[in-house]
Coordinates of C-alpha atoms in Angstrom, one line a residue:
Chain A
M1 CA -179.1 -1.9 -6.6
S2 CA -176.0 -3.6 -7.9
T3 CA -175.0 -6.5 -10.0
L4 CA -172.6 -8.9 -8.3
S5 CA -169.6 -7.5 -10.3
E6 CA -170.6 -3.9 -9.2
R7 CA -170.9 -5.1 -5.6
I8 CA -167.5 -6.9 -5.6
L9 CA -165.6 -4.2 -7.5
G10 CA -167.4 -1.5 -5.5
A11 CA -168.4 0.8 -8.3
P12 CA -171.1 1.2 -11.0
S13 CA -170.7 -0.4 -14.4
G14 CA -168.5 1.7 -16.8
A15 CA -166.3 3.1 -14.0
Y16 CA -162.6 2.5 -14.0
V17 CA -161.3 1.4 -10.6
D18 CA -158.0 0.5 -9.1
R19 CA -158.3 -2.6 -6.8
E20 CA -156.2 -4.8 -4.7
V21 CA -156.6 -8.5 -5.8
D22 CA -157.2 -11.4 -3.4
I23 CA -155.6 -14.1 -5.6
A24 CA -153.3 -13.7 -8.7
F25 CA -152.0 -16.8 -10.5
A26 CA -150.2 -17.7 -13.6
H27 CA -149.3 -21.1 -15.2
D28 CA -146.1 -22.5 -16.7
G29 CA -146.8 -20.7 -20.0
T30 CA -147.8 -17.2 -18.9
G31 CA -145.6 -17.4 -15.8
V32 CA -142.5 -17.5 -17.9
L33 CA -143.4 -14.2 -19.5
A34 CA -144.6 -12.6 -16.3
R35 CA -141.2 -13.6 -14.7
E36 CA -139.4 -12.0 -17.7
A37 CA -141.5 -8.8 -17.4
L38 CA -140.6 -8.6 -13.7
R39 CA -137.0 -8.9 -14.5
E40 CA -137.3 -6.1 -17.1
M41 CA -139.2 -4.0 -14.6
G42 CA -136.4 -4.4 -12.1
V43 CA -138.8 -5.7 -9.4
E44 CA -137.0 -7.7 -6.7
N45 CA -139.5 -8.1 -3.8
L46 CA -143.2 -8.9 -4.2
P47 CA -145.4 -7.2 -1.6
H48 CA -147.9 -10.0 -1.2
P49 CA -146.5 -13.4 -2.1
E50 CA -149.2 -15.1 -0.1
R51 CA -151.8 -13.9 -2.6
L52 CA -149.9 -15.4 -5.5
R53 CA -149.8 -18.8 -7.1
L54 CA -147.9 -20.5 -9.9
V55 CA -149.5 -23.7 -11.3
F56 CA -147.7 -25.9 -13.8
D57 CA -150.4 -27.3 -16.1
H58 CA -149.9 -26.5 -19.7
I59 CA -147.0 -28.6 -20.7
V60 CA -146.6 -31.2 -17.9
P61 CA -144.4 -33.1 -17.6
A62 CA -142.1 -31.0 -19.8
N63 CA -141.9 -32.3 -23.4
T64 CA -138.5 -30.8 -24.5
G65 CA -135.3 -29.6 -23.0
T66 CA -136.3 -26.0 -23.7
T67 CA -139.6 -26.4 -21.9
A68 CA -137.9 -28.1 -19.0
T69 CA -135.3 -25.3 -18.7
L70 CA -138.0 -22.6 -18.7
Q71 CA -140.0 -24.5 -16.0
A72 CA -136.9 -25.0 -13.9
D73 CA -136.2 -21.2 -14.0
L74 CA -139.8 -20.5 -12.9
R75 CA -139.7 -23.2 -10.2
G76 CA -136.6 -21.5 -8.8
Y77 CA -138.3 -18.2 -8.9
A78 CA -141.3 -19.5 -7.0
R79 CA -138.9 -20.8 -4.3
S80 CA -136.9 -17.5 -4.0
S81 CA -140.0 -15.2 -4.1
G82 CA -142.2 -17.1 -1.8
I83 CA -144.9 -17.8 -4.4
E84 CA -146.7 -21.1 -3.7
L85 CA -146.1 -23.5 -6.5
S86 CA -148.4 -26.3 -7.7
D87 CA -145.8 -28.3 -9.7
A88 CA -146.4 -30.6 -12.6
G89 CA -149.0 -33.2 -11.7
G90 CA -150.9 -31.0 -9.4
G91 CA -153.5 -30.1 -12.0
I92 CA -155.0 -27.3 -14.0
C93 CA -154.8 -23.9 -12.5
H94 CA -158.5 -23.2 -12.4
Q95 CA -159.2 -26.6 -10.8
V96 CA -156.4 -26.2 -8.2
M97 CA -157.9 -22.7 -7.4
S98 CA -161.3 -24.3 -7.0
E99 CA -160.1 -26.8 -4.4
G100 CA -160.3 -24.6 -1.3
V101 CA -158.6 -21.4 -2.5
V102 CA -161.2 -19.1 -4.1
R103 CA -164.2 -18.0 -2.0
P104 CA -167.3 -15.8 -2.6
G105 CA -166.7 -12.1 -3.0
M106 CA -163.0 -12.4 -3.9
I107 CA -161.3 -10.5 -6.7
V108 CA -159.3 -13.1 -8.6
V109 CA -157.0 -12.6 -11.6
G110 CA -155.3 -15.3 -13.6
A111 CA -152.9 -15.2 -16.5
D112 CA -155.2 -17.5 -18.5
S113 CA -158.4 -16.7 -20.3
H114 CA -160.4 -19.3 -18.6
T115 CA -160.0 -17.7 -15.2
C116 CA -163.7 -16.9 -15.5
T117 CA -164.2 -20.5 -14.3
L118 CA -163.9 -19.3 -10.7
G119 CA -166.9 -17.1 -11.0
A120 CA -168.7 -20.3 -10.1
F121 CA -168.0 -19.3 -6.4
G122 CA -169.5 -15.9 -6.6
A123 CA -166.1 -14.3 -7.0
F124 CA -165.1 -11.7 -9.6
A125 CA -162.6 -13.8 -11.6
T126 CA -161.1 -12.7 -14.9
G127 CA -158.2 -13.4 -17.2
V128 CA -155.2 -11.1 -17.9
G129 CA -152.0 -11.2 -19.9
A130 CA -148.6 -11.9 -18.6
T131 CA -147.3 -8.3 -18.3
D132 CA -150.5 -7.3 -16.5
M133 CA -149.8 -10.2 -14.1
A134 CA -146.2 -9.0 -13.6
A135 CA -147.5 -5.6 -12.6
I136 CA -150.1 -7.2 -10.3
W137 CA -147.5 -9.3 -8.6
A138 CA -145.3 -6.2 -8.2
S139 CA -148.0 -3.9 -6.8
G140 CA -150.7 -6.2 -5.4
G141 CA -153.5 -4.7 -7.5
T142 CA -154.6 -3.5 -10.9
W143 CA -157.2 -1.4 -12.8
F144 CA -160.6 -2.8 -13.9
R145 CA -163.4 -1.4 -15.9
V146 CA -166.5 -2.4 -14.1
P147 CA -168.5 -4.4 -16.7
E148 CA -172.1 -4.2 -17.7
T149 CA -173.9 -7.5 -17.0
I150 CA -176.0 -9.9 -19.0
A151 CA -178.3 -12.1 -16.9
V152 CA -178.5 -15.8 -18.0
N153 CA -181.7 -17.0 -16.4
L154 CA -181.7 -20.8 -15.9
A155 CA -185.2 -22.2 -15.3
G156 CA -186.2 -25.7 -14.3
R157 CA -184.1 -28.8 -14.4
L158 CA -182.0 -30.7 -16.9
T159 CA -183.6 -33.9 -18.3
G160 CA -182.4 -37.0 -20.1
A161 CA -178.7 -37.1 -21.0
A162 CA -178.2 -33.3 -21.0
E163 CA -175.6 -32.0 -18.6
P164 CA -174.0 -28.7 -17.6
K165 CA -171.8 -28.6 -20.7
D166 CA -174.9 -28.6 -22.8
I167 CA -176.1 -25.6 -20.9
A168 CA -172.8 -23.9 -21.6
L169 CA -173.0 -24.7 -25.3
T170 CA -176.6 -23.4 -25.3
Y171 CA -175.7 -20.0 -23.9
V172 CA -172.6 -19.7 -26.1
S173 CA -174.7 -20.4 -29.2
K174 CA -177.4 -17.9 -28.1
L175 CA -174.9 -15.1 -27.4
G176 CA -172.3 -15.9 -30.1
M177 CA -168.5 -15.5 -29.9
E178 CA -168.6 -11.8 -29.2
G179 CA -172.1 -11.5 -27.8
A180 CA -170.8 -10.6 -24.3
T181 CA -167.5 -8.9 -25.1
Y182 CA -166.4 -6.7 -22.1
R183 CA -169.6 -7.8 -20.2
A184 CA -170.1 -10.1 -17.2
L185 CA -172.5 -12.9 -17.3
E186 CA -174.6 -13.7 -14.2
F187 CA -176.1 -17.2 -14.0
M188 CA -179.4 -17.0 -12.1
G189 CA -182.8 -18.5 -11.6
D190 CA -184.2 -21.5 -9.9
G191 CA -182.3 -23.8 -12.2
A192 CA -179.0 -22.5 -11.1
A193 CA -179.6 -23.7 -7.5
E194 CA -180.0 -27.3 -8.8
I195 CA -176.5 -27.3 -10.4
S196 CA -173.6 -28.8 -8.5
M197 CA -170.3 -26.9 -8.0
D198 CA -168.6 -29.1 -10.6
G199 CA -171.4 -28.2 -13.0
R200 CA -171.2 -24.5 -12.2
L201 CA -167.5 -24.5 -12.9
T202 CA -168.2 -26.0 -16.3
I203 CA -170.8 -23.3 -17.1
S204 CA -168.7 -20.4 -15.8
N205 CA -165.7 -21.8 -17.7
M206 CA -167.1 -21.0 -21.1
A207 CA -168.1 -17.4 -20.4
V208 CA -165.0 -16.2 -22.2
E209 CA -166.1 -18.0 -25.3
T210 CA -168.8 -15.3 -25.6
G211 CA -166.1 -12.6 -25.0
A212 CA -167.3 -12.1 -21.4
K213 CA -165.0 -10.9 -18.7
A214 CA -166.6 -12.9 -16.0
G215 CA -169.2 -15.6 -15.6
I216 CA -170.7 -15.6 -12.1
F217 CA -173.0 -17.7 -10.0
Y218 CA -174.3 -16.3 -6.7
A219 CA -173.0 -18.2 -3.7
D220 CA -175.7 -20.3 -2.1
A221 CA -176.1 -23.4 0.1
T222 CA -174.3 -25.6 -2.5
T223 CA -171.3 -23.2 -2.5
V224 CA -171.2 -23.0 1.3
R225 CA -171.4 -26.8 1.6
Y226 CA -168.6 -27.3 -1.0
L227 CA -166.3 -24.9 0.7
T228 CA -167.0 -26.3 4.2
E229 CA -165.4 -29.6 2.9
Y230 CA -162.2 -27.6 2.5
G231 CA -162.5 -26.1 5.9
L232 CA -163.5 -22.7 4.5
A233 CA -166.3 -20.5 5.9
A234 CA -168.5 -18.6 3.4
S235 CA -171.9 -16.9 3.3
P236 CA -174.5 -17.0 0.5
Q237 CA -175.0 -13.9 -1.7
T238 CA -178.4 -12.6 -2.6
P239 CA -179.2 -11.1 -6.0
E240 CA -180.5 -7.5 -5.8
D241 CA -183.2 -6.1 -8.1
C242 CA -180.8 -4.5 -10.5
R243 CA -180.6 -3.4 -14.2
Y244 CA -179.2 -6.0 -16.6
E245 CA -178.2 -5.0 -20.1
Q246 CA -179.9 -8.1 -21.5
T247 CA -181.5 -11.3 -20.2
V248 CA -181.0 -14.6 -21.8
E249 CA -183.7 -17.1 -20.9
I250 CA -182.8 -20.8 -20.9
D251 CA -185.4 -23.5 -20.0
L252 CA -183.3 -26.4 -18.8
A253 CA -186.0 -28.9 -19.8
D254 CA -185.3 -27.8 -23.4
V255 CA -181.6 -28.4 -23.3
V256 CA -180.5 -31.4 -25.3
P257 CA -177.0 -32.9 -25.9
L258 CA -175.2 -30.6 -28.3
V259 CA -172.0 -30.4 -30.3
A260 CA -170.0 -27.4 -31.4
V261 CA -168.8 -28.2 -34.9
P262 CA -165.5 -27.0 -36.5
H263 CA -164.3 -24.3 -36.3
R264 CA -166.5 -22.1 -34.2
V265 CA -167.6 -22.7 -30.6
D266 CA -170.9 -20.8 -31.3
T267 CA -171.8 -23.1 -34.3
V268 CA -173.8 -25.6 -32.3
R269 CA -175.9 -28.6 -33.5
E270 CA -177.9 -31.2 -31.8
V271 CA -175.8 -34.4 -31.5
E272 CA -178.4 -36.2 -33.6
G273 CA -177.6 -34.0 -36.5
V274 CA -173.9 -35.0 -36.7
A275 CA -174.3 -38.6 -35.4
G276 CA -172.1 -41.0 -37.4
T277 CA -169.3 -38.4 -38.0
H278 CA -166.0 -40.3 -38.2
L279 CA -163.6 -39.9 -35.2
D280 CA -159.9 -40.5 -34.8
Q281 CA -159.7 -39.4 -31.1
V282 CA -161.9 -38.7 -28.1
F283 CA -160.6 -36.5 -25.4
V284 CA -162.1 -36.1 -22.0
G285 CA -160.7 -33.6 -19.6
T286 CA -159.6 -29.9 -19.4
C287 CA -160.8 -27.0 -17.2
T288 CA -164.2 -27.4 -18.7
N289 CA -164.9 -31.1 -18.1
G290 CA -162.0 -32.8 -16.3
R291 CA -163.6 -32.9 -12.8
Y292 CA -164.6 -35.8 -10.6
E293 CA -168.3 -35.7 -11.6
D294 CA -167.2 -35.7 -15.2
L295 CA -164.9 -38.7 -14.9
A296 CA -167.5 -40.6 -12.8
R297 CA -170.2 -39.9 -15.5
F298 CA -167.9 -41.0 -18.2
A299 CA -167.0 -44.2 -16.3
R300 CA -170.6 -45.0 -15.6
I301 CA -171.3 -45.1 -19.4
I302 CA -168.2 -47.0 -20.5
R303 CA -168.0 -49.5 -17.6
G304 CA -167.7 -53.0 -18.9
R305 CA -167.5 -51.9 -22.5
K306 CA -164.6 -51.1 -24.8
V307 CA -163.8 -47.8 -26.6
A308 CA -163.7 -48.2 -30.4
V309 CA -161.5 -45.1 -31.0
R310 CA -158.3 -43.7 -29.4
T311 CA -159.5 -42.2 -26.2
L312 CA -157.5 -40.0 -23.8
V313 CA -158.7 -39.0 -20.4
A314 CA -156.9 -36.3 -18.4
P315 CA -158.1 -35.6 -14.8
A316 CA -158.2 -31.9 -14.0
S317 CA -156.1 -32.3 -10.8
R318 CA -154.3 -34.7 -8.6
A319 CA -157.2 -34.6 -6.2
V320 CA -159.6 -35.6 -9.0
L321 CA -157.3 -38.4 -10.0
A322 CA -156.9 -39.7 -6.4
R323 CA -160.7 -39.7 -5.9
A324 CA -161.2 -41.5 -9.2
I325 CA -158.7 -44.1 -8.1
A326 CA -160.3 -44.5 -4.7
T327 CA -163.8 -45.0 -6.1
G328 CA -162.9 -47.3 -8.9
V329 CA -163.8 -44.8 -11.6
L330 CA -160.2 -44.8 -13.0
A331 CA -160.2 -48.6 -13.2
D332 CA -163.3 -48.5 -15.3
I333 CA -161.7 -46.0 -17.6
V334 CA -158.5 -48.0 -18.0
D335 CA -160.4 -51.3 -18.4
A336 CA -162.4 -49.8 -21.2
G337 CA -159.2 -49.2 -23.1
C338 CA -158.7 -45.5 -22.5
M339 CA -155.3 -43.8 -22.0
V340 CA -154.9 -41.7 -18.9
A341 CA -152.8 -38.5 -19.2
P342 CA -151.3 -36.7 -16.2
P343 CA -153.4 -34.0 -14.5
G344 CA -153.2 -30.9 -16.7
C345 CA -154.4 -29.2 -19.8
G346 CA -153.3 -32.1 -22.0
P347 CA -154.1 -32.0 -25.7
C348 CA -156.5 -29.0 -25.5
L349 CA -154.1 -26.5 -26.9
G350 CA -152.1 -28.8 -29.2
A351 CA -148.8 -27.9 -27.6
H352 CA -148.0 -31.3 -26.0
A353 CA -149.6 -34.7 -25.9
G354 CA -152.5 -35.9 -28.0
V355 CA -151.8 -33.6 -31.0
L356 CA -154.0 -34.3 -34.1
G357 CA -152.5 -35.1 -37.5
E358 CA -153.6 -33.6 -40.8
G359 CA -157.3 -34.4 -41.4
E360 CA -157.8 -36.1 -38.1
V361 CA -161.1 -35.6 -36.2
C362 CA -161.4 -35.3 -32.4
L363 CA -164.4 -35.1 -30.2
S364 CA -163.3 -33.2 -27.1
T365 CA -164.9 -32.0 -23.9
A366 CA -162.8 -28.8 -24.0
N367 CA -164.0 -25.3 -24.7
R368 CA -162.3 -24.3 -28.0
N369 CA -162.4 -25.7 -31.5
F370 CA -160.4 -23.0 -33.3
K371 CA -158.9 -24.2 -36.6
N372 CA -155.6 -26.0 -36.1
R373 CA -155.7 -25.6 -32.3
M374 CA -155.0 -29.3 -31.5
G375 CA -152.7 -29.7 -34.5
V376 CA -152.5 -28.4 -38.1
G377 CA -155.3 -29.8 -40.3
G378 CA -157.1 -31.4 -37.3
E379 CA -160.8 -30.9 -36.8
I380 CA -162.4 -30.5 -33.3
Y381 CA -166.0 -31.1 -32.2
L382 CA -166.9 -30.1 -28.7
S383 CA -169.4 -32.0 -26.5
S384 CA -170.5 -33.1 -23.1
V385 CA -168.9 -36.0 -21.3
A386 CA -171.9 -38.2 -21.9
T387 CA -171.7 -37.6 -25.6
A388 CA -168.0 -38.2 -25.6
A389 CA -168.5 -41.5 -23.8
A390 CA -171.2 -42.7 -26.2
S391 CA -169.1 -41.7 -29.1
A392 CA -165.9 -43.3 -27.7
I393 CA -167.8 -46.6 -27.6
A394 CA -169.4 -46.2 -31.0
G395 CA -166.2 -44.9 -32.7
V396 CA -168.2 -42.2 -34.4
I397 CA -170.2 -39.2 -32.9
A398 CA -173.2 -40.8 -31.2
V399 CA -176.2 -39.6 -29.2
P400 CA -175.8 -40.5 -25.5
E401 CA -178.3 -43.0 -24.0
G402 CA -181.3 -41.5 -22.4
A403 CA -181.3 -38.4 -24.6
Chain B
M1 CA -149.7 9.8 -30.5
Q2 CA -150.1 9.0 -34.2
G3 CA -149.4 6.1 -36.5
V4 CA -149.5 5.7 -40.3
G5 CA -149.1 2.8 -42.7
P6 CA -150.8 0.8 -45.4
A7 CA -153.8 -1.3 -44.5
V8 CA -153.7 -5.1 -44.3
C9 CA -157.3 -6.4 -44.0
L10 CA -158.3 -9.3 -41.9
G11 CA -161.7 -10.9 -41.2
N12 CA -163.9 -11.3 -38.1
D13 CA -163.0 -13.4 -35.0
I14 CA -159.3 -13.7 -35.6
D15 CA -158.2 -15.8 -32.6
T16 CA -154.9 -15.8 -30.8
D17 CA -154.3 -19.4 -31.9
V18 CA -154.2 -18.3 -35.5
I19 CA -152.0 -15.3 -34.6
I20 CA -149.4 -17.5 -33.0
A21 CA -150.0 -21.3 -32.7
G22 CA -149.6 -23.1 -29.4
R23 CA -146.6 -25.1 -30.7
Y24 CA -144.5 -21.9 -30.8
L25 CA -145.2 -20.7 -27.3
R26 CA -142.4 -22.4 -25.4
T27 CA -139.6 -20.0 -25.8
K28 CA -138.6 -16.5 -24.7
D29 CA -137.1 -15.7 -28.1
R30 CA -139.5 -13.1 -29.5
S31 CA -138.2 -13.3 -33.0
V32 CA -139.7 -16.9 -33.2
W33 CA -143.2 -15.5 -32.7
A34 CA -142.7 -12.8 -35.3
K35 CA -141.4 -15.4 -37.8
H36 CA -144.4 -17.7 -37.3
V37 CA -147.1 -15.0 -36.9
F38 CA -150.3 -16.0 -38.8
E39 CA -148.6 -19.1 -40.1
D40 CA -151.7 -21.2 -40.1
L41 CA -153.9 -18.5 -41.6
D42 CA -151.6 -17.2 -44.4
P43 CA -147.9 -17.7 -44.3
S44 CA -147.3 -14.7 -46.6
L45 CA -148.8 -12.4 -44.0
A46 CA -145.7 -12.3 -41.8
G47 CA -143.8 -10.6 -44.6
R48 CA -146.6 -8.1 -45.5
I49 CA -147.4 -6.7 -42.1
R50 CA -144.1 -4.9 -41.4
G51 CA -144.8 -1.2 -41.2
A52 CA -148.5 -1.8 -41.9
I53 CA -151.7 -1.2 -39.9
I54 CA -153.9 -4.3 -39.5
V55 CA -157.6 -3.5 -40.1
A56 CA -159.5 -6.5 -38.7
G57 CA -163.2 -7.4 -38.3
R58 CA -165.1 -7.8 -35.1
N59 CA -163.9 -9.6 -32.0
M60 CA -160.2 -9.3 -32.9
G61 CA -157.9 -11.4 -30.8
C62 CA -160.4 -13.7 -29.2
G63 CA -159.5 -16.8 -27.4
S64 CA -156.4 -17.5 -25.3
S65 CA -154.8 -14.9 -23.1
R66 CA -151.4 -15.6 -24.7
E67 CA -149.5 -12.4 -24.8
Q68 CA -147.2 -13.9 -27.4
A69 CA -149.9 -12.9 -29.9
V70 CA -149.5 -9.2 -29.4
V71 CA -145.8 -9.5 -29.0
A72 CA -145.6 -11.4 -32.4
L73 CA -147.5 -8.6 -34.1
R74 CA -145.3 -5.9 -32.6
E75 CA -142.1 -7.8 -33.3
A76 CA -143.3 -8.4 -36.9
G77 CA -143.4 -4.6 -37.3
V78 CA -147.2 -3.9 -37.1
I79 CA -147.8 -0.2 -36.4
G80 CA -151.2 -0.6 -34.9
V81 CA -154.4 -2.7 -35.1
V82 CA -157.8 -1.2 -36.0
A83 CA -161.0 -3.2 -35.4
P84 CA -164.7 -2.5 -34.6
S85 CA -164.3 -4.6 -31.4
F86 CA -161.6 -6.5 -29.7
A87 CA -161.5 -9.4 -27.2
R88 CA -160.7 -7.7 -23.9
I89 CA -157.6 -9.6 -22.9
F90 CA -156.0 -9.0 -26.4
F91 CA -156.9 -5.4 -26.1
R92 CA -155.3 -5.0 -22.6
N93 CA -152.3 -7.1 -23.7
A94 CA -151.7 -4.9 -26.7
V95 CA -151.7 -1.7 -24.6
N96 CA -149.3 -3.5 -22.2
V97 CA -146.8 -4.3 -24.8
G98 CA -147.0 -0.9 -26.5
L99 CA -149.0 -2.0 -29.6
P100 CA -151.6 0.7 -30.4
V101 CA -155.2 -0.6 -30.7
I102 CA -157.9 1.5 -32.2
E103 CA -161.6 0.6 -31.8
A104 CA -163.4 2.0 -34.8
E105 CA -165.8 1.0 -37.5
V106 CA -164.0 1.3 -40.8
A107 CA -164.3 -0.3 -44.2
C108 CA -160.9 -1.9 -45.1
I109 CA -159.3 -1.6 -48.4
D110 CA -156.0 -3.5 -48.7
G111 CA -153.1 -1.1 -49.1
A112 CA -155.2 2.0 -48.3
R113 CA -153.3 4.7 -46.3
V114 CA -154.4 4.5 -42.7
V115 CA -153.6 7.2 -40.1
F116 CA -154.7 7.1 -36.5
D117 CA -154.5 9.5 -33.6
L118 CA -154.9 8.0 -30.1
D119 CA -155.1 11.3 -28.2
S120 CA -157.9 12.8 -30.3
G121 CA -159.5 9.4 -31.0
W122 CA -159.8 9.1 -34.8
V123 CA -158.7 6.9 -37.7
E124 CA -158.5 7.9 -41.4
V125 CA -158.6 5.4 -44.3
D126 CA -157.6 7.0 -47.6
G127 CA -158.4 10.4 -46.1
E128 CA -161.8 9.6 -44.8
R129 CA -161.9 10.2 -41.0
H130 CA -163.8 7.9 -38.6
P131 CA -164.3 8.4 -34.8
A132 CA -162.5 5.9 -32.5
R133 CA -163.6 4.9 -29.1
P134 CA -161.3 6.9 -26.7
L135 CA -158.8 5.1 -24.5
S136 CA -158.4 6.0 -20.9
E137 CA -155.7 8.5 -20.0
K138 CA -153.7 5.7 -18.3
M139 CA -153.9 3.5 -21.4
V140 CA -152.6 6.3 -23.6
A141 CA -149.8 7.0 -21.1
I142 CA -148.8 3.3 -21.1
L143 CA -148.8 3.2 -25.0
R144 CA -146.8 6.5 -25.1
A145 CA -144.2 4.9 -22.8
G146 CA -143.9 1.9 -25.1
G147 CA -145.8 -0.5 -22.8
L148 CA -146.4 -1.3 -19.2
V149 CA -142.8 -2.3 -18.4
P150 CA -141.2 1.0 -19.5
Y151 CA -144.2 2.8 -18.0
W152 CA -143.6 1.1 -14.7
R153 CA -139.9 1.9 -14.8
S154 CA -140.5 5.6 -15.7
S155 CA -143.1 6.0 -12.9
R156 CA -140.9 4.6 -10.1

């Protein structure tokens, strides 16, 4: 009996296997280095361009002449090599890949650590570096060590103002920043079935914050329905009675709104305990919480009110932005006094827009609060969308209504 | 394949943002990364790690997949990195750019003489030998070649 990772990779945990990949993508940051490595390797032709994607998301639109030149070179390479390009404005790589590209059972590699996001579809999805990606583009495959698996059993239903991000912060705090290093996480239990695809993507996204290689949900009726909307056929996957290295039990009824405090993602407090903390900026977006359901939840809370602190909202993709426009969600966000950034990673990594100044404090819906990440001397608290909305209105960290 | 150098000790959970900050990523000039390596942690480190072996704590290299982190260490002259555990992408990246990584439990003393042997799988600190988790044959071959790019070129 096998874990889902063992089933997809076709070997028992601990084995080293060489496998073809189904999808291999890089972004404007890692893509530049992968392109450079391909040049150095002397590789001219890519055997499977149809499996490859380039997604411009990290610094979009370009902020300096240097960035623009690097992106122009990569854009030209996409054209000449036949790699499909999602150019600036298309959205974050993991979100773009979730919009009708990745399907259950696929092997997916991305030159970005949060590639584990796509495990939400029942795919084996993991991050690699740029040189690894170059070799994958050149050969069509790579080696994997089949990981041991930790089961995360989700029981029951969320209550009050708690949302999938709070589930993510709960398991990250239980496992710790290296509690799942080299392992895969499998999210299971009757509670998993209740969570939407957007919510699953949020939960899988943070697997890497525990050191995990993958964070996987079994495909079920929710997955099949979601993919059908993109015209893709998929079948549910059934868990087998297999051996897990460890099982983490989470009763969803016990999950409350949480905040990861500076500077560790596994240092988690109940929002109530840090309520009143001064804020200079609120940021809603990223590959963790920039999806349509997130924006809609944010808009529902701030509708008809005004934010009391600089608030930046970045939709995860053009499709998310378009839907938010069509449904009036974006108007609510703008009317409340928020800034809207182009679809992309935005301020999350401190390389572009929304950088923090010395001593500034940001409440962000992202996944990392490493020291100085959003700007030297800045402090980052991580929370759910509902907590971010309540805090934007209050101007300080605040407990969301209904909690 | 062996390496030798004085130890430079670092703590647990050294993330790739602190090895090379996001603001320095947008270039192809590798010397930029070597110059700014560890800038937000301790600006003096860049000058002290040339010819040295970093002995870090648990979960070395966690966070972003940015390969610039391992390139920065290599370009700054680091001989190898020893830690009881590594974040997996950092570990793979290090092998791919030809930076030896040694997974071993050792007590670090700043300046102590560190020697490692990748083939036999051990590391010595001031003459005291500790076992290291063995690398796969392929990983050792990639490191011996100087990284995945030269390995690729030599195997075609």
